[in-house]
PDB file of C-alpha atoms in Angstrom:
ATOM      1  CA  MET A   1     -23.391   5.252 -53.477  1.00 52.00           C
ATOM      2  CA  ASP A   2     -24.703   8.031 -55.715  1.00 58.00           C
ATOM      3  CA  PRO A   3     -27.852   6.673 -57.452  1.00 58.00           C
ATOM      4  CA  ALA A   4     -26.808   8.429 -60.652  1.00 50.00           C
ATOM      5  CA  SER A   5     -23.760   6.160 -60.823  1.00 49.00           C
ATOM      6  CA  GLN A   6     -25.775   2.953 -60.420  1.00 51.00           C
ATOM      7  CA  PHE A   7     -27.467   2.813 -63.787  1.00 48.00           C
ATOM      8  CA  VAL A   8     -25.869   0.915 -66.632  1.00 48.00           C
ATOM      9  CA  MET A   9     -26.538   0.895 -70.335  1.00 47.00           C
ATOM     10  CA  THR A  10     -27.041  -2.732 -71.292  1.00 49.00           C
ATOM     11  CA  ASP A  11     -27.975  -4.546 -74.452  1.00 49.00           C
ATOM     12  CA  ILE A  12     -30.879  -6.785 -73.427  1.00 52.00           C
ATOM     13  CA  SER A  13     -32.902  -8.618 -76.020  1.00 53.00           C
ATOM     14  CA  GLN A  14     -36.420  -7.241 -76.316  1.00 63.00           C
ATOM     15  CA  PRO A  15     -38.273 -10.584 -75.975  1.00 67.00           C
ATOM     16  CA  SER A  16     -36.976 -10.911 -72.400  1.00 80.00           C
ATOM     17  CA  LEU A  17     -38.639  -7.668 -71.300  1.00 90.00           C
ATOM     18  CA  GLN A  18     -42.210  -6.877 -70.285  1.00 95.00           C
ATOM     19  CA  ARG A  19     -43.833  -3.502 -70.724  1.00 96.00           C
ATOM     20  CA  HIS A  20     -45.573  -2.075 -67.690  1.00 97.00           C
ATOM     21  CA  ASP A  21     -49.336  -2.068 -68.127  1.00 95.00           C
ATOM     22  CA  SER A  22     -49.922   1.517 -66.975  1.00 95.00           C
ATOM     23  CA  PHE A  23     -46.629   3.339 -67.471  1.00 96.00           C
ATOM     24  CA  TYR A  24     -45.415   2.393 -70.902  1.00 97.00           C
ATOM     25  CA  LEU A  25     -46.374   5.627 -72.642  1.00 95.00           C
ATOM     26  CA  PHE A  26     -46.170   5.433 -76.426  1.00 93.00           C
ATOM     27  CA  ASP A  27     -44.717   8.953 -76.735  1.00 95.00           C
ATOM     28  CA  GLY A  28     -42.383   8.723 -73.713  1.00 95.00           C
ATOM     29  CA  SER A  29     -38.788   9.848 -74.222  1.00 95.00           C
ATOM     30  CA  ILE A  30     -36.935   7.442 -71.882  1.00 95.00           C
ATOM     31  CA  CYS A  31     -37.264   3.774 -70.949  1.00 96.00           C
ATOM     32  CA  LEU A  32     -36.445   2.612 -67.430  1.00 97.00           C
ATOM     33  CA  LEU A  33     -35.818  -1.087 -66.873  1.00 96.00           C
ATOM     34  CA  ALA A  34     -36.468  -2.536 -63.397  1.00 96.00           C
ATOM     35  CA  ARG A  35     -36.198  -6.320 -62.924  1.00 94.00           C
ATOM     36  CA  GLY A  36     -37.477  -7.167 -66.370  1.00 94.00           C
ATOM     37  CA  ILE A  37     -40.235  -4.527 -66.406  1.00 97.00           C
ATOM     38  CA  VAL A  38     -39.912  -1.584 -68.813  1.00 97.00           C
ATOM     39  CA  PHE A  39     -41.407   1.818 -68.049  1.00 98.00           C
ATOM     40  CA  ARG A  40     -41.574   4.391 -70.824  1.00 97.00           C
ATOM     41  CA  VAL A  41     -41.988   7.869 -69.395  1.00 97.00           C
ATOM     42  CA  PHE A  42     -40.937  11.456 -70.001  1.00 96.00           C
ATOM     43  CA  LYS A  43     -37.417  12.614 -69.271  1.00 94.00           C
ATOM     44  CA  SER A  44     -38.443  16.216 -68.748  1.00 95.00           C
ATOM     45  CA  LEU A  45     -41.008  15.407 -66.052  1.00 95.00           C
ATOM     46  CA  LEU A  46     -38.644  13.185 -64.062  1.00 96.00           C
ATOM     47  CA  ALA A  47     -35.728  15.608 -64.485  1.00 95.00           C
ATOM     48  CA  GLU A  48     -37.908  18.397 -63.109  1.00 95.00           C
ATOM     49  CA  GLU A  49     -38.597  16.282 -60.005  1.00 95.00           C
ATOM     50  CA  SER A  50     -35.057  15.009 -59.421  1.00 96.00           C
ATOM     51  CA  GLY A  51     -31.565  16.270 -60.141  1.00 94.00           C
ATOM     52  CA  VAL A  52     -30.354  12.665 -59.929  1.00 95.00           C
ATOM     53  CA  PHE A  53     -32.617  11.635 -62.805  1.00 95.00           C
ATOM     54  CA  LYS A  54     -31.572  14.765 -64.689  1.00 93.00           C
ATOM     55  CA  ASP A  55     -27.904  13.750 -64.375  1.00 92.00           C
ATOM     56  CA  MET A  56     -28.722  10.233 -65.550  1.00 90.00           C
ATOM     57  CA  PHE A  57     -30.451  11.511 -68.650  1.00 89.00           C
ATOM     58  CA  THR A  58     -27.593  13.876 -69.462  1.00 85.00           C
ATOM     59  CA  VAL A  59     -25.203  10.936 -69.965  1.00 72.00           C
ATOM     60  CA  GLY A  60     -25.504   9.768 -73.537  1.00 55.00           C
ATOM     61  CA  SER A  61     -28.351  12.188 -74.170  1.00 56.00           C
ATOM     62  CA  ASP A  62     -27.849  12.035 -77.924  1.00 53.00           C
ATOM     63  CA  GLY A  63     -28.793   8.329 -77.843  1.00 47.00           C
ATOM     64  CA  GLN A  64     -25.626   7.370 -79.683  1.00 51.00           C
ATOM     65  CA  ALA A  65     -23.158   6.978 -76.798  1.00 54.00           C
ATOM     66  CA  GLU A  66     -21.016   3.874 -76.879  1.00 56.00           C
ATOM     67  CA  GLY A  67     -22.805   1.031 -75.083  1.00 59.00           C
ATOM     68  CA  GLN A  68     -26.135   2.866 -75.215  1.00 71.00           C
ATOM     69  CA  SER A  69     -29.090   0.503 -75.534  1.00 85.00           C
ATOM     70  CA  LEU A  70     -32.315   1.442 -77.209  1.00 89.00           C
ATOM     71  CA  TYR A  71     -35.716  -0.081 -76.595  1.00 92.00           C
ATOM     72  CA  ASP A  72     -38.411   0.652 -79.130  1.00 91.00           C
ATOM     73  CA  GLY A  73     -36.174   3.426 -80.457  1.00 90.00           C
ATOM     74  CA  VAL A  74     -35.818   5.115 -77.050  1.00 91.00           C
ATOM     75  CA  PRO A  75     -32.771   5.109 -74.725  1.00 92.00           C
ATOM     76  CA  LEU A  76     -32.964   2.369 -72.109  1.00 93.00           C
ATOM     77  CA  ILE A  77     -31.607   2.783 -68.565  1.00 93.00           C
ATOM     78  CA  SER A  78     -31.446  -0.089 -66.089  1.00 93.00           C
ATOM     79  CA  LEU A  79     -32.286   0.628 -62.448  1.00 96.00           C
ATOM     80  CA  ASP A  80     -32.011  -1.596 -59.381  1.00 95.00           C
ATOM     81  CA  ASP A  81     -35.392  -0.557 -57.966  1.00 96.00           C
ATOM     82  CA  ASP A  82     -38.475  -2.647 -57.301  1.00 95.00           C
ATOM     83  CA  PRO A  83     -40.841  -2.060 -60.257  1.00 97.00           C
ATOM     84  CA  GLU A  84     -43.792  -1.775 -57.861  1.00 96.00           C
ATOM     85  CA  ASP A  85     -42.034   1.096 -56.079  1.00 95.00           C
ATOM     86  CA  LEU A  86     -41.499   2.910 -59.371  1.00 97.00           C
ATOM     87  CA  ALA A  87     -45.097   2.298 -60.452  1.00 96.00           C
ATOM     88  CA  ASN A  88     -46.403   3.659 -57.157  1.00 94.00           C
ATOM     89  CA  LEU A  89     -44.250   6.767 -57.529  1.00 94.00           C
ATOM     90  CA  PHE A  90     -45.355   7.396 -61.112  1.00 95.00           C
ATOM     91  CA  ARG A  91     -48.976   6.851 -60.092  1.00 93.00           C
ATOM     92  CA  PHE A  92     -48.587   9.361 -57.282  1.00 91.00           C
ATOM     93  CA  LEU A  93     -46.900  11.886 -59.584  1.00 90.00           C
ATOM     94  CA  TRP A  94     -49.135  11.632 -62.614  1.00 90.00           C
ATOM     95  CA  LYS A  95     -52.342   9.884 -61.543  1.00 86.00           C
ATOM     96  CA  PRO A  96     -52.815  11.128 -57.974  1.00 79.00           C
ATOM     97  CA  PRO A  97     -55.602   9.420 -56.014  1.00 72.00           C
ATOM     98  CA  HIS A  98     -58.658  11.407 -54.983  1.00 74.00           C
ATOM     99  CA  ALA A  99     -58.264  10.130 -51.418  1.00 77.00           C
ATOM    100  CA  GLU A 100     -55.098  10.013 -49.334  1.00 84.00           C
ATOM    101  CA  PRO A 101     -52.664   7.359 -50.627  1.00 87.00           C
ATOM    102  CA  GLU A 102     -52.521   4.033 -48.812  1.00 91.00           C
ATOM    103  CA  PHE A 103     -49.566   3.094 -46.648  1.00 94.00           C
ATOM    104  CA  ASP A 104     -47.819   0.863 -49.206  1.00 92.00           C
ATOM    105  CA  THR A 105     -47.984   3.648 -51.782  1.00 93.00           C
ATOM    106  CA  LEU A 106     -46.489   6.100 -49.297  1.00 94.00           C
ATOM    107  CA  TYR A 107     -43.767   3.593 -48.434  1.00 95.00           C
ATOM    108  CA  SER A 108     -42.759   3.202 -52.084  1.00 95.00           C
ATOM    109  CA  CYS A 109     -42.888   6.910 -52.846  1.00 96.00           C
ATOM    110  CA  ILE A 110     -40.884   7.929 -49.762  1.00 97.00           C
ATOM    111  CA  HIS A 111     -38.251   5.282 -50.491  1.00 96.00           C
ATOM    112  CA  ILE A 112     -37.809   6.319 -54.146  1.00 97.00           C
ATOM    113  CA  SER A 113     -38.066  10.051 -53.404  1.00 96.00           C
ATOM    114  CA  THR A 114     -35.322   9.739 -50.796  1.00 96.00           C
ATOM    115  CA  LYS A 115     -33.050   7.708 -53.062  1.00 96.00           C
ATOM    116  CA  TYR A 116     -33.406  10.079 -56.008  1.00 97.00           C
ATOM    117  CA  VAL A 117     -33.433  13.290 -53.899  1.00 96.00           C
ATOM    118  CA  MET A 118     -36.918  14.441 -54.854  1.00 96.00           C
ATOM    119  CA  ASP A 119     -36.998  16.901 -51.972  1.00 94.00           C
ATOM    120  CA  LEU A 120     -40.218  18.771 -52.727  1.00 91.00           C
ATOM    121  CA  ARG A 121     -42.198  15.566 -53.151  1.00 92.00           C
ATOM    122  CA  LEU A 122     -40.558  14.043 -50.099  1.00 95.00           C
ATOM    123  CA  THR A 123     -41.700  16.897 -47.855  1.00 95.00           C
ATOM    124  CA  SER A 124     -45.311  16.364 -48.902  1.00 93.00           C
ATOM    125  CA  LEU A 125     -45.046  12.584 -48.539  1.00 95.00           C
ATOM    126  CA  LEU A 126     -43.571  12.794 -45.052  1.00 96.00           C
ATOM    127  CA  GLU A 127     -46.398  15.093 -43.964  1.00 95.00           C
ATOM    128  CA  ARG A 128     -48.829  12.406 -45.085  1.00 94.00           C
ATOM    129  CA  LEU A 129     -46.869   9.687 -43.293  1.00 96.00           C
ATOM    130  CA  GLN A 130     -46.825  11.651 -40.035  1.00 96.00           C
ATOM    131  CA  ALA A 131     -50.580  12.172 -40.264  1.00 95.00           C
ATOM    132  CA  MET A 132     -51.002   8.410 -40.684  1.00 95.00           C
ATOM    133  CA  VAL A 133     -48.482   7.170 -38.088  1.00 96.00           C
ATOM    134  CA  PRO A 134     -47.573  10.206 -35.932  1.00 96.00           C
ATOM    135  CA  TRP A 135     -44.443   9.914 -33.819  1.00 96.00           C
ATOM    136  CA  GLU A 136     -44.982  12.709 -31.289  1.00 96.00           C
ATOM    137  CA  TYR A 137     -45.995  12.028 -27.680  1.00 94.00           C
ATOM    138  CA  LYS A 138     -49.292  13.916 -27.942  1.00 93.00           C
ATOM    139  CA  ASP A 139     -50.394  11.534 -30.712  1.00 94.00           C
ATOM    140  CA  PHE A 140     -48.927   8.359 -29.246  1.00 94.00           C
ATOM    141  CA  GLN A 141     -52.254   6.605 -28.694  1.00 91.00           C
ATOM    142  CA  THR A 142     -53.367   7.487 -32.236  1.00 93.00           C
ATOM    143  CA  CYS A 143     -50.195   5.893 -33.578  1.00 95.00           C
ATOM    144  CA  GLN A 144     -50.637   2.752 -31.469  1.00 93.00           C
ATOM    145  CA  ALA A 145     -54.286   2.456 -32.519  1.00 93.00           C
ATOM    146  CA  TYR A 146     -53.161   2.568 -36.149  1.00 95.00           C
ATOM    147  CA  TYR A 147     -50.667  -0.242 -35.546  1.00 94.00           C
ATOM    148  CA  GLN A 148     -53.356  -2.271 -33.774  1.00 91.00           C
ATOM    149  CA  LYS A 149     -55.450  -2.011 -36.918  1.00 93.00           C
ATOM    150  CA  HIS A 150     -52.490  -2.638 -39.241  1.00 93.00           C
ATOM    151  CA  PRO A 151     -50.024  -4.723 -37.178  1.00 91.00           C
ATOM    152  CA  ASP A 152     -47.739  -5.538 -40.101  1.00 89.00           C
ATOM    153  CA  HIS A 153     -47.077  -1.848 -40.727  1.00 93.00           C
ATOM    154  CA  ALA A 154     -44.886  -1.443 -37.643  1.00 94.00           C
ATOM    155  CA  ALA A 155     -42.152  -3.615 -39.189  1.00 92.00           C
ATOM    156  CA  LYS A 156     -42.584  -1.761 -42.482  1.00 93.00           C
ATOM    157  CA  VAL A 157     -42.110   1.590 -40.741  1.00 96.00           C
ATOM    158  CA  ILE A 158     -38.923   0.267 -39.131  1.00 95.00           C
ATOM    159  CA  ALA A 159     -37.661  -0.845 -42.551  1.00 93.00           C
ATOM    160  CA  LEU A 160     -38.572   2.507 -44.108  1.00 95.00           C
ATOM    161  CA  ALA A 161     -36.955   4.461 -41.277  1.00 95.00           C
ATOM    162  CA  GLY A 162     -33.740   2.507 -41.793  1.00 92.00           C
ATOM    163  CA  LYS A 163     -33.676   3.074 -45.549  1.00 92.00           C
ATOM    164  CA  CYS A 164     -34.638   6.739 -45.468  1.00 95.00           C
ATOM    165  CA  HIS A 165     -33.095   7.944 -42.181  1.00 95.00           C
ATOM    166  CA  LEU A 166     -36.350   8.640 -40.316  1.00 96.00           C
ATOM    167  CA  PRO A 167     -35.303   7.829 -36.733  1.00 96.00           C
ATOM    168  CA  LEU A 168     -38.223   9.589 -35.022  1.00 96.00           C
ATOM    169  CA  TYR A 169     -40.617   6.918 -36.312  1.00 97.00           C
ATOM    170  CA  LEU A 170     -38.691   4.096 -34.658  1.00 97.00           C
ATOM    171  CA  PRO A 171     -39.603   4.373 -30.931  1.00 97.00           C
ATOM    172  CA  PRO A 172     -43.421   4.091 -31.359  1.00 97.00           C
ATOM    173  CA  ALA A 173     -43.017   1.207 -33.827  1.00 96.00           C
ATOM    174  CA  PHE A 174     -40.665  -0.721 -31.538  1.00 96.00           C
ATOM    175  CA  TYR A 175     -42.948  -0.042 -28.564  1.00 96.00           C
ATOM    176  CA  PHE A 176     -45.901  -1.559 -30.409  1.00 95.00           C
ATOM    177  CA  LEU A 177     -43.940  -4.665 -31.369  1.00 94.00           C
ATOM    178  CA  ALA A 178     -42.662  -5.081 -27.804  1.00 94.00           C
ATOM    179  CA  CYS A 179     -46.159  -4.848 -26.330  1.00 91.00           C
ATOM    180  CA  GLU A 180     -48.058  -6.778 -29.000  1.00 85.00           C
ATOM    181  CA  GLU A 181     -48.756 -10.140 -27.378  1.00 68.00           C
ATOM    182  CA  SER A 182     -49.784 -12.377 -30.272  1.00 59.00           C
ATOM    183  CA  GLY A 183     -46.543 -12.046 -32.226  1.00 61.00           C
ATOM    184  CA  ARG A 184     -48.530 -11.580 -35.448  1.00 62.00           C
ATOM    185  CA  ALA A 185     -46.758  -8.281 -36.135  1.00 59.00           C
ATOM    186  CA  LEU A 186     -43.227  -9.691 -36.007  1.00 66.00           C
ATOM    187  CA  SER A 187     -42.052 -10.065 -39.582  1.00 60.00           C
ATOM    188  CA  VAL A 188     -39.152 -12.499 -39.928  1.00 54.00           C
ATOM    189  CA  ARG A 189     -39.426 -13.191 -43.657  1.00 59.00           C
ATOM    190  CA  GLY A 190     -39.852 -11.122 -46.778  1.00 63.00           C
ATOM    191  CA  PRO A 191     -38.728  -7.594 -47.689  1.00 68.00           C
ATOM    192  CA  TYR A 192     -39.777  -6.135 -44.324  1.00 75.00           C
ATOM    193  CA  ALA A 193     -38.227  -8.841 -42.154  1.00 80.00           C
ATOM    194  CA  LEU A 194     -36.780  -7.674 -38.873  1.00 87.00           C
ATOM    195  CA  ASP A 195     -33.110  -8.494 -38.462  1.00 88.00           C
ATOM    196  CA  ALA A 196     -31.527 -10.131 -35.418  1.00 90.00           C
ATOM    197  CA  GLU A 197     -30.624  -6.755 -33.913  1.00 93.00           C
ATOM    198  CA  ASP A 198     -34.229  -5.562 -34.166  1.00 92.00           C
ATOM    199  CA  ILE A 199     -35.497  -8.770 -32.521  1.00 91.00           C
ATOM    200  CA  ARG A 200     -32.968  -8.216 -29.726  1.00 94.00           C
ATOM    201  CA  ARG A 201     -34.217  -4.647 -29.265  1.00 95.00           C
ATOM    202  CA  ILE A 202     -37.811  -5.853 -29.008  1.00 94.00           C
ATOM    203  CA  HIS A 203     -37.009  -8.630 -26.515  1.00 93.00           C
ATOM    204  CA  PHE A 204     -34.911  -6.557 -24.134  1.00 96.00           C
ATOM    205  CA  GLY A 205     -37.069  -3.484 -24.627  1.00 96.00           C
ATOM    206  CA  LYS A 206     -40.159  -5.390 -23.524  1.00 94.00           C
ATOM    207  CA  THR A 207     -38.405  -6.504 -20.330  1.00 95.00           C
ATOM    208  CA  ALA A 208     -37.213  -2.959 -19.633  1.00 96.00           C
ATOM    209  CA  ILE A 209     -40.713  -1.523 -20.116  1.00 95.00           C
ATOM    210  CA  GLN A 210     -42.223  -4.058 -17.725  1.00 93.00           C
ATOM    211  CA  ASN A 211     -39.522  -3.396 -15.125  1.00 94.00           C
ATOM    212  CA  ARG A 212     -40.168   0.328 -15.320  1.00 92.00           C
ATOM    213  CA  TRP A 213     -43.881  -0.274 -14.886  1.00 90.00           C
ATOM    214  CA  TRP A 214     -43.512  -2.339 -11.713  1.00 88.00           C
ATOM    215  CA  ASP A 215     -40.939   0.110 -10.346  1.00 88.00           C
ATOM    216  CA  PHE A 216     -43.448   2.873 -10.905  1.00 85.00           C
ATOM    217  CA  VAL A 217     -46.244   0.910  -9.210  1.00 81.00           C
ATOM    218  CA  ARG A 218     -44.074   0.368  -6.152  1.00 79.00           C
ATOM    219  CA  GLU A 219     -42.829   3.955  -6.023  1.00 77.00           C
ATOM    220  CA  SER A 220     -46.235   5.566  -6.521  1.00 73.00           C
ATOM    221  CA  ASP A 221     -48.040   3.078  -4.244  1.00 60.00           C
ATOM    222  CA  ASP A 222     -51.074   3.344  -6.506  1.00 52.00           C
ATOM    223  CA  ILE A 223     -52.302  -0.142  -5.671  1.00 49.00           C
ATOM    224  CA  GLY A 224     -52.526   0.687  -1.975  1.00 46.00           C
ATOM    225  CA  LEU A 225     -49.770  -1.607  -0.744  1.00 43.00           C
ATOM    226  CA  LYS A 226     -49.381   0.847   2.126  1.00 44.00           C
ATOM    227  CA  SER A 227     -53.028   1.722   2.466  1.00 43.00           C
ATOM    228  CA  SER A 228     -52.506   3.108   5.956  1.00 41.00           C
ATOM    229  CA  ALA A 229     -50.649   5.996   4.326  1.00 45.00           C
ATOM    230  CA  ALA A 230     -53.689   6.746   2.180  1.00 47.00           C
ATOM    231  CA  PRO A 231     -56.693   5.049   3.790  1.00 47.00           C
ATOM    232  CA  CYS A 232     -59.113   6.598   1.333  1.00 51.00           C
ATOM    233  CA  TYR A 233     -57.884   4.105  -1.273  1.00 51.00           C
ATOM    234  CA  GLY A 234     -59.974   1.558   0.602  1.00 55.00           C
ATOM    235  CA  TRP A 235     -58.069  -1.555  -0.435  1.00 55.00           C
ATOM    236  CA  ASN A 236     -58.130  -2.991   3.092  1.00 59.00           C
ATOM    237  CA  ASP A 237     -61.872  -3.548   2.985  1.00 63.00           C
ATOM    238  CA  ALA A 238     -62.108  -4.285  -0.756  1.00 63.00           C
ATOM    239  CA  SER A 239     -63.632  -7.589  -1.807  1.00 69.00           C
ATOM    240  CA  SER A 240     -61.432 -10.389  -3.134  1.00 76.00           C
ATOM    241  CA  TYR A 241     -63.150  -9.980  -6.516  1.00 71.00           C
ATOM    242  CA  ARG A 242     -62.199  -6.299  -6.633  1.00 68.00           C
ATOM    243  CA  LEU A 243     -58.629  -7.040  -5.597  1.00 69.00           C
ATOM    244  CA  ASP A 244     -58.330  -9.752  -8.258  1.00 76.00           C
ATOM    245  CA  ALA A 245     -59.668  -7.354 -10.859  1.00 72.00           C
ATOM    246  CA  ARG A 246     -57.155  -4.751  -9.697  1.00 71.00           C
ATOM    247  CA  ILE A 247     -54.260  -7.194  -9.975  1.00 75.00           C
ATOM    248  CA  SER A 248     -55.403  -8.189 -13.479  1.00 77.00           C
ATOM    249  CA  ALA A 249     -55.491  -4.536 -14.489  1.00 74.00           C
ATOM    250  CA  LEU A 250     -51.978  -3.975 -13.197  1.00 78.00           C
ATOM    251  CA  GLN A 251     -50.696  -7.064 -14.993  1.00 81.00           C
ATOM    252  CA  ALA A 252     -52.284  -5.770 -18.197  1.00 79.00           C
ATOM    253  CA  GLY A 253     -50.580  -2.465 -17.493  1.00 81.00           C
ATOM    254  CA  ALA A 254     -47.236  -4.241 -17.381  1.00 85.00           C
ATOM    255  CA  GLN A 255     -47.910  -5.621 -20.871  1.00 87.00           C
ATOM    256  CA  ASP A 256     -48.709  -2.193 -22.327  1.00 90.00           C
ATOM    257  CA  PRO A 257     -48.282   0.621 -19.783  1.00 89.00           C
ATOM    258  CA  MET A 258     -49.116   3.444 -22.171  1.00 86.00           C
ATOM    259  CA  LYS A 259     -52.412   1.855 -23.187  1.00 80.00           C
ATOM    260  CA  HIS A 260     -53.687   0.577 -19.847  1.00 69.00           C
ATOM    261  CA  TRP A 261     -52.280   3.204 -17.496  1.00 61.00           C
ATOM    262  CA  VAL A 262     -52.786   6.333 -19.558  1.00 58.00           C
ATOM    263  CA  SER A 263     -56.267   5.208 -20.649  1.00 56.00           C
ATOM    264  CA  GLY A 264     -57.265   5.067 -16.978  1.00 56.00           C
ATOM    265  CA  LYS A 265     -57.918   1.319 -16.784  1.00 50.00           C
ATOM    266  CA  SER A 266     -55.239   0.897 -14.148  1.00 50.00           C
ATOM    267  CA  ILE A 267     -56.087   3.935 -12.070  1.00 52.00           C
ATOM    268  CA  SER A 268     -59.811   3.578 -11.638  1.00 52.00           C
ATOM    269  CA  GLY A 269     -61.082   2.452  -8.275  1.00 51.00           C
ATOM    270  CA  HIS A 270     -61.429   3.647  -4.701  1.00 51.00           C
ATOM    271  CA  GLY A 271     -60.249   7.070  -3.707  1.00 54.00           C
ATOM    272  CA  CYS A 272     -61.300  10.625  -3.060  1.00 58.00           C
ATOM    273  CA  SER A 273     -61.166  13.207  -5.825  1.00 59.00           C
ATOM    274  CA  GLY A 274     -57.848  14.531  -4.555  1.00 59.00           C
ATOM    275  CA  CYS A 275     -56.235  11.079  -4.608  1.00 62.00           C
ATOM    276  CA  MET A 276     -57.564  10.386  -8.088  1.00 63.00           C
ATOM    277  CA  ALA A 277     -56.192  13.698  -9.348  1.00 69.00           C
ATOM    278  CA  THR A 278     -52.819  12.809  -7.845  1.00 70.00           C
ATOM    279  CA  LYS A 279     -52.880   9.409  -9.532  1.00 70.00           C
ATOM    280  CA  PHE A 280     -53.730  10.908 -12.918  1.00 72.00           C
ATOM    281  CA  ALA A 281     -50.874  13.404 -12.548  1.00 76.00           C
ATOM    282  CA  LEU A 282     -48.490  10.564 -11.685  1.00 78.00           C
ATOM    283  CA  ALA A 283     -49.748   8.652 -14.705  1.00 78.00           C
ATOM    284  CA  GLY A 284     -49.041  11.589 -16.995  1.00 81.00           C
ATOM    285  CA  ASP A 285     -45.516  12.013 -15.664  1.00 86.00           C
ATOM    286  CA  PHE A 286     -44.791   8.311 -15.964  1.00 87.00           C
ATOM    287  CA  ALA A 287     -46.107   8.132 -19.531  1.00 90.00           C
ATOM    288  CA  LYS A 288     -44.104  11.147 -20.682  1.00 92.00           C
ATOM    289  CA  HIS A 289     -40.891   9.878 -19.079  1.00 93.00           C
ATOM    290  CA  LEU A 290     -41.418   6.434 -20.566  1.00 94.00           C
ATOM    291  CA  PHE A 291     -41.989   7.906 -24.023  1.00 95.00           C
ATOM    292  CA  ASP A 292     -38.907  10.122 -23.778  1.00 96.00           C
ATOM    293  CA  ASP A 293     -36.814   7.120 -22.735  1.00 96.00           C
ATOM    294  CA  LEU A 294     -37.949   4.792 -25.546  1.00 97.00           C
ATOM    295  CA  PRO A 295     -34.832   5.516 -27.663  1.00 97.00           C
ATOM    296  CA  VAL A 296     -32.676   4.412 -24.721  1.00 96.00           C
ATOM    297  CA  ILE A 297     -34.908   1.430 -23.897  1.00 97.00           C
ATOM    298  CA  PHE A 298     -34.653   0.142 -27.484  1.00 97.00           C
ATOM    299  CA  ASP A 299     -31.019   1.203 -27.963  1.00 96.00           C
ATOM    300  CA  LEU A 300     -31.867   3.593 -30.795  1.00 95.00           C
ATOM    301  CA  LYS A 301     -28.875   5.856 -30.826  1.00 78.00           C
ATOM    302  CA  GLU A 302     -30.140   8.247 -33.505  1.00 66.00           C
ATOM    303  CA  ALA A 303     -33.793   8.551 -32.463  1.00 57.00           C
TER     304      ALA A 303
END
């Protein structure tokens, strides 16, 4: 639905409304009502940012249109947005932070900028989001490290990608949730709750990732199952402690192949320099193929 068609002019008694602490500007020319919170801002500044807002303000612009409500002598428009999202956007527009905005601020601003077609702002915001949670293969470990530090943000990125059509952010976020063992990142309640389809993607995606890992181990013979074919691996004469450690590393690799395999934890050990170079090359190929296949693994048709 066109956002410009969603606003309604309603006659709401003033005592039921609360003025926003930071964005009720005494000389503002338009009031925006969001879930009982009134913002008073400037039409011209919002219209410059968004053609959707400009169209809204054109309707009943003389303030006397039938059904037009006034608040404190200024036209009042009701919106269906979260007031915190609007406040974050206005803060970003008119009181920009000295440092890079935090994730929740970016989330709000991208959501509102997409809805109200604020294309210039959206381009800048998406550049900031990609720097924070990059989706490209070359930055995959940086992205996963960010999610490790902020585990609840993976579900938020999935929610944002769904609202704002950002499919490229989905595979790394789903990968993190599939490999995160504690379950602390799975949001099942609140505004960023994962739906049943997302939970299904995570469950079956985790199984598929583990299957691909063990298939790769068998095909590449990295663990020396056929050590006679590559005796320099030395697993025949390895101690039981070393073999147990190796098995533990491979099991950890099954939980998170990109982290444990690509980082080298699962490919350290016996071997000549030539064998180790071969194993690192195999690791790179496996990681790239796994990354490229994440949209298929998680059934993300648009990613």
